[in-house]
Amino acid sequence: MSYLTFLVIGLGGGAVIAALGLGVVVTYRASRVVNFAHAAMGMYIAFAYYELRATGDMVLPILGLPARVPLLDRPTEVTAFALCMLLAAACGAVIYLLIFRPLRGAPALARVVASLGLFVYLIAIVGLRFGGQGAAALVLDGPLPNDLVVWGALKVPADRYWLTLIVLVLAGLLSLGYRFTRLGLATRAVAGNERGAILLGISPNVVGVVNWIVATMLAGGTLILAGPIVRLDPATTSLLIVPAVAAALPGRFNSIWVTVLTGFAIGMAQSEILFLQSQWSWLPDIGLQKGVALVVVLFALVLRGDVLPDRASAAGTRLPRASNARNVPFVAIGLLVVGIAATLFVSSDWRSGIIVTSIATIVALSVVVITGYVGQISLATFAIAGVAAFSMVRFADDIGLPFPLAPAAGILVAVAIGQVIALPALRVRGLNLAIATLAMAVAIEELLFRWSWFTGGFEGATTESPSFLGIDLGVSAIGDAFPRRTFVIMTLVAAALSLIVVSNLRRSSTGRRWLAVRSNERAAAAAGISVTWVKLSAFALSSALAGLAGVLIAYHRTIVSASSFGVFESLIAVAITYLAGIASPLGAVLAGVLASEGLLTVALDSISDSASSYQFAVSGILLIVAAIKFPEGIVGIRSAGGTRS
Amino acid sequence: MPSHDDSMTLLETTGLSVTFGGLHAVEQVDISIQVGGFVGLIGPNGAGKTTFIDAITGFVPVSEGTIVFDGQRIDDLAPDVRARRGLTRTFQQLELFEDLTVLDNLLAAAENPKWTDMILDAFHPGRASTSTADVDWALGVVDMADTCDRYPSELSHGQRKLIAVARALAARPKLLLLDEPAAGLDTTESQALGEQLRRLVEHDTTVLLVDHDMGLVLSVCDYIYVLDSGGVIAEGTPAEVRNDPNVISAYLGSHADEAGADDASESGR
Ligand SMILES: Nc1ncnc2c1ncn2[C@@H]1O[C@H](COP(=O)(O)OP(=O)(O)OP(=O)(O)O)[C@@H](O)[C@H]1O
Ligand SMILES: [Mg+2]
């Protein structure tokens, strides 16, 4: 009987996934955007609701506007809900008109980046406005009744049933709306072709605005009602987008009922797996339930993909022109010399900034190779870095490998995992690949980084201080100022070498084949280039760079923690690299400077105490602007004239 | 079937068929191309010419039949493997590598990478390419050596068409499949292209030319196959094909209008 109980309890999570999936479908139908920030938008609305209920203040999500507007003393649930639905409607309309309407003809990557920018912005603004968690953390009772409903041996809180009913009714209304209202018909026409809607006498703008409003209200409303079930928290709630997208995929981002059914199925399967883990002791105690979404995504995508795109599908992702990188090795050596010289004189804050910037440069190079040069959007960079970091500690602790061997072995494991992540890339491309790699990243986080053997159990994973030929390369030592200068120099050298290797490859025959595949896979195959080999080898190099960054992060932190390698980090890395210039090694250097805790943060901190706390929110906005205005990235703008002879 | 010496056959298809859903785009096509031949493949719009080339080069799955190239079955090989065996093609829609210069476009096609290349390239990027000679030759054939450092987007449509041919040539193919290389070119450009293509025979390159420009096909090819609704309806020397009643009714009769419409749509891109 308890098997059934957990299945029914899973209705709650399932309803949330189904509703978020529906929102993804609605926005996709209206504007051909898979909005990675969809769950984050709903999350903001839910935070605002619980804050409004507790304090009577409406919290506004826009930097520059007043943070709080006192509205009522003690709003009732109904008033608060209604006010937050208004807020949701406004957010939906503004986000569509300001961001996604201008991007309607833009390349897939620009749209992905814009939604990542929005994602980053929303998480940052929740942090700024609600001080971490705010009232949402305290609220345990939502608007729905949650007393136990007893049905024979089946005892399940009432809110599960309510939520299920509400989501099913909303889905029904939506499908009726699409079928029988003029606006609904126009939306279906827009999905086919924008002129279709104009023929029906409705402007595509109106169609977009209305659908975005519906989607945002749906996400906000569901997360308010499900607040006690999903437990609101920026990191996990915003990532509900992964199962939501998984739910929308089998119906090709178009079918309402396939999405709803898949959503419920994912939620119920997750709940059941949680229960089975407590019953069958041989099941590992890791986040198996998060793997459900991955399985759905992979099945939906890979079974459908083709090894080469067919004649009709438009060629490749449009990306900024790749700079020829001829002078990069000299710049790298120059930067190395300047960096080493600076290391000898600057204070500890700046030394930390140099370390973080060097490591972030290597991460960004990993993105430049795979996305900038080969055109494959991968959102799993930090998952791969984390695999290297944890593996290194295992090799050192369990086998006793010494310094250069343990990190090298860790990087090799990262390369192997990178090849697994690359497999979907052989069959799917563009947006679908972004989704597949995102699902992989979540799975690695949940499966590997929660596996106590892999992460060192209670003791955690502590790195041994590296030393080579008698030189102590560690980040700290008794009697030395932290961080030690030799460690700073080691990270600088690693970054400079990575820069040189990547730019050398770009300039040689390997780089030609990378860019050939990026421009046109069919033509590349016709020219005798093995697209499969190019993708796999580029993923290998990209993973090796991510792994190198991972082991350096581990040595820097000395204690390896899964929180350094979360999905959020990967999303930020891709987004900031895009902003800085995704097809240029020097763009990677700029991305390193812009990274959180990097040189820019240190500089901002030295100006004023609070400046750097706005860094994320501002970079989110910059990303959105960049995606719309400068698809070539900052470095791209500067060198666009120079690279063409 | 022309009588021929088997040792001289470069490409032979038997019963080659391709279906899309229920549509028989190519049906039971037997074609054989001799070493050093200059073979034409013509037919009205939608006859299945591009699909035939796609099938030979591995871009669409073959539903029936066999392809023997240079004495070996190649039906199961991936497109890039077939290309490296000496079977290269151009595309009807221009598919140049827009992110690479003309020189790099050709080098990418000419080079025969080994897995060690990536490691060597990482540390010694300035190595001279072993394929420069082939690239220079290919650019020479189409008279485009002066465009080396330009990007495709900076060239005229006609120039881009020539670069596409040069890229396919740079791999030093045994058999070159050209899918409407003259579409969108004006008459003089088309004639110049014909002369340049004709010169290829002197370089031991065998050619299969698909084009709507009958003047071009009839003047440069020495053997022609006519395709209609997926099947071969006639074959022979230009003179034979010109006078074949099947061809006249199925193709040449309506040729003037069709070629005109096709040119308009091509150059409107
Ligand atoms: N991927 C595909 N899926 C379904 N049908 C296809 C596909 N590719 C081609 N076809 C169909 O196969 C038939 C043959 O097309 P094909 O492009 O080979 O003709 P063609 O002789 O090259 O014509 P054209 O002179 O216009 O280039 C056409 O009816 C076309 O619509
Ligand atoms: Mg064709």
mmCIF file of N, CA and C and ligand atoms in Angstrom, chain A residues 310-311, chain B residues 20 23 25 43-52 92 179-180 212 262, ligand 1:
data_model
loop_
_atom_site.group_PDB
_atom_site.id
_atom_site.type_symbol
_atom_site.label_atom_id
_atom_site.label_comp_id
_atom_site.label_asym_id
_atom_site.label_seq_id
_atom_site.Cartn_x
_atom_site.Cartn_y
_atom_site.Cartn_z
ATOM 1 N N ASP A 310 19.279 17.311 -42.050
ATOM 2 C CA ASP A 310 18.856 17.031 -43.428
ATOM 3 C C ASP A 310 18.895 18.296 -44.280
ATOM 4 N N ARG A 311 18.626 18.095 -45.556
ATOM 5 C CA ARG A 311 18.759 19.157 -46.540
ATOM 6 C C ARG A 311 17.978 20.410 -46.152
ATOM 7 N N PHE B 20 11.212 8.346 -49.722
ATOM 8 C CA PHE B 20 10.914 9.228 -48.578
ATOM 9 C C PHE B 20 9.468 8.969 -48.218
ATOM 10 N N LEU B 23 7.112 8.259 -51.036
ATOM 11 C CA LEU B 23 7.543 8.834 -52.316
ATOM 12 C C LEU B 23 8.804 8.156 -52.846
ATOM 13 N N ALA B 25 11.676 8.694 -54.680
ATOM 14 C CA ALA B 25 12.430 9.805 -55.259
ATOM 15 C C ALA B 25 13.425 9.299 -56.297
ATOM 16 N N GLY B 43 17.305 16.174 -66.081
ATOM 17 C CA GLY B 43 15.930 15.800 -65.768
ATOM 18 C C GLY B 43 15.198 17.001 -65.238
ATOM 19 N N PRO B 44 13.867 16.989 -65.362
ATOM 20 C CA PRO B 44 13.098 18.146 -64.893
ATOM 21 C C PRO B 44 13.173 18.312 -63.367
ATOM 22 N N ASN B 45 12.650 19.413 -62.872
ATOM 23 C CA ASN B 45 12.637 19.653 -61.426
ATOM 24 C C ASN B 45 11.969 18.502 -60.697
ATOM 25 N N GLY B 46 12.571 18.084 -59.593
ATOM 26 C CA GLY B 46 11.968 17.022 -58.801
ATOM 27 C C GLY B 46 12.163 15.641 -59.391
ATOM 28 N N ALA B 47 13.029 15.510 -60.401
ATOM 29 C CA ALA B 47 13.234 14.213 -61.037
ATOM 30 C C ALA B 47 13.976 13.249 -60.124
ATOM 31 N N GLY B 48 14.722 13.787 -59.157
ATOM 32 C CA GLY B 48 15.470 12.933 -58.239
ATOM 33 C C GLY B 48 16.975 13.003 -58.438
ATOM 34 N N LYS B 49 17.452 14.021 -59.155
ATOM 35 C CA LYS B 49 18.883 14.121 -59.439
ATOM 36 C C LYS B 49 19.679 14.354 -58.160
ATOM 37 N N THR B 50 19.230 15.342 -57.360
ATOM 38 C CA THR B 50 19.942 15.627 -56.125
ATOM 39 C C THR B 50 19.869 14.432 -55.181
ATOM 40 N N THR B 51 18.705 13.805 -55.132
ATOM 41 C CA THR B 51 18.564 12.643 -54.257
ATOM 42 C C THR B 51 19.509 11.522 -54.696
ATOM 43 N N PHE B 52 19.685 11.376 -55.997
ATOM 44 C CA PHE B 52 20.617 10.359 -56.505
ATOM 45 C C PHE B 52 22.039 10.650 -56.017
ATOM 46 N N GLN B 92 23.683 21.703 -54.307
ATOM 47 C CA GLN B 92 22.849 22.588 -55.126
ATOM 48 C C GLN B 92 22.712 23.953 -54.460
ATOM 49 N N ASP B 179 26.408 19.276 -58.464
ATOM 50 C CA ASP B 179 24.964 19.457 -58.479
ATOM 51 C C ASP B 179 24.632 20.889 -58.887
ATOM 52 N N GLU B 180 24.279 21.058 -60.113
ATOM 53 C CA GLU B 180 23.902 22.351 -60.686
ATOM 54 C C GLU B 180 24.927 23.454 -60.402
ATOM 55 N N HIS B 212 20.703 22.161 -65.201
ATOM 56 C CA HIS B 212 19.550 22.498 -66.027
ATOM 57 C C HIS B 212 19.956 23.182 -67.323
ATOM 58 N N ASP B 262 13.563 28.050 -62.966
ATOM 59 C CA ASP B 262 14.566 27.601 -62.018
ATOM 60 C C ASP B 262 15.643 28.656 -61.823
HETATM 61 N N1 LIG C 1 14.311 14.801 -47.418
HETATM 62 C C1 LIG C 1 13.239 14.624 -48.223
HETATM 63 N N2 LIG C 1 12.072 14.206 -47.728
HETATM 64 C C2 LIG C 1 10.996 14.008 -48.515
HETATM 65 N N3 LIG C 1 10.995 14.201 -49.837
HETATM 66 C C3 LIG C 1 12.132 14.620 -50.423
HETATM 67 C C4 LIG C 1 13.307 14.858 -49.644
HETATM 68 N N4 LIG C 1 14.284 15.262 -50.488
HETATM 69 C C5 LIG C 1 13.733 15.281 -51.722
HETATM 70 N N5 LIG C 1 12.444 14.904 -51.677
HETATM 71 C C6 LIG C 1 11.552 14.754 -52.832
HETATM 72 O O1 LIG C 1 12.149 13.863 -53.735
HETATM 73 C C7 LIG C 1 11.896 14.255 -55.074
HETATM 74 C C8 LIG C 1 13.186 14.413 -55.816
HETATM 75 O O2 LIG C 1 13.852 15.573 -55.360
HETATM 76 P P1 LIG C 1 15.272 16.039 -55.856
HETATM 77 O O3 LIG C 1 15.633 17.241 -55.057
HETATM 78 O O4 LIG C 1 16.199 14.900 -55.821
HETATM 79 O O5 LIG C 1 15.000 16.459 -57.361
HETATM 80 P P2 LIG C 1 15.977 17.205 -58.365
HETATM 81 O O6 LIG C 1 15.939 16.405 -59.606
HETATM 82 O O7 LIG C 1 17.283 17.459 -57.745
HETATM 83 O O8 LIG C 1 15.191 18.561 -58.608
HETATM 84 P P3 LIG C 1 15.768 20.040 -58.916
HETATM 85 O O9 LIG C 1 16.024 20.105 -60.356
HETATM 86 O O10 LIG C 1 14.664 20.923 -58.512
HETATM 87 O O11 LIG C 1 16.977 20.217 -58.092
HETATM 88 C C9 LIG C 1 11.093 15.556 -55.010
HETATM 89 O O12 LIG C 1 9.740 15.221 -55.186
HETATM 90 C C10 LIG C 1 11.355 16.042 -53.598
HETATM 91 O O13 LIG C 1 10.259 16.772 -53.125
#
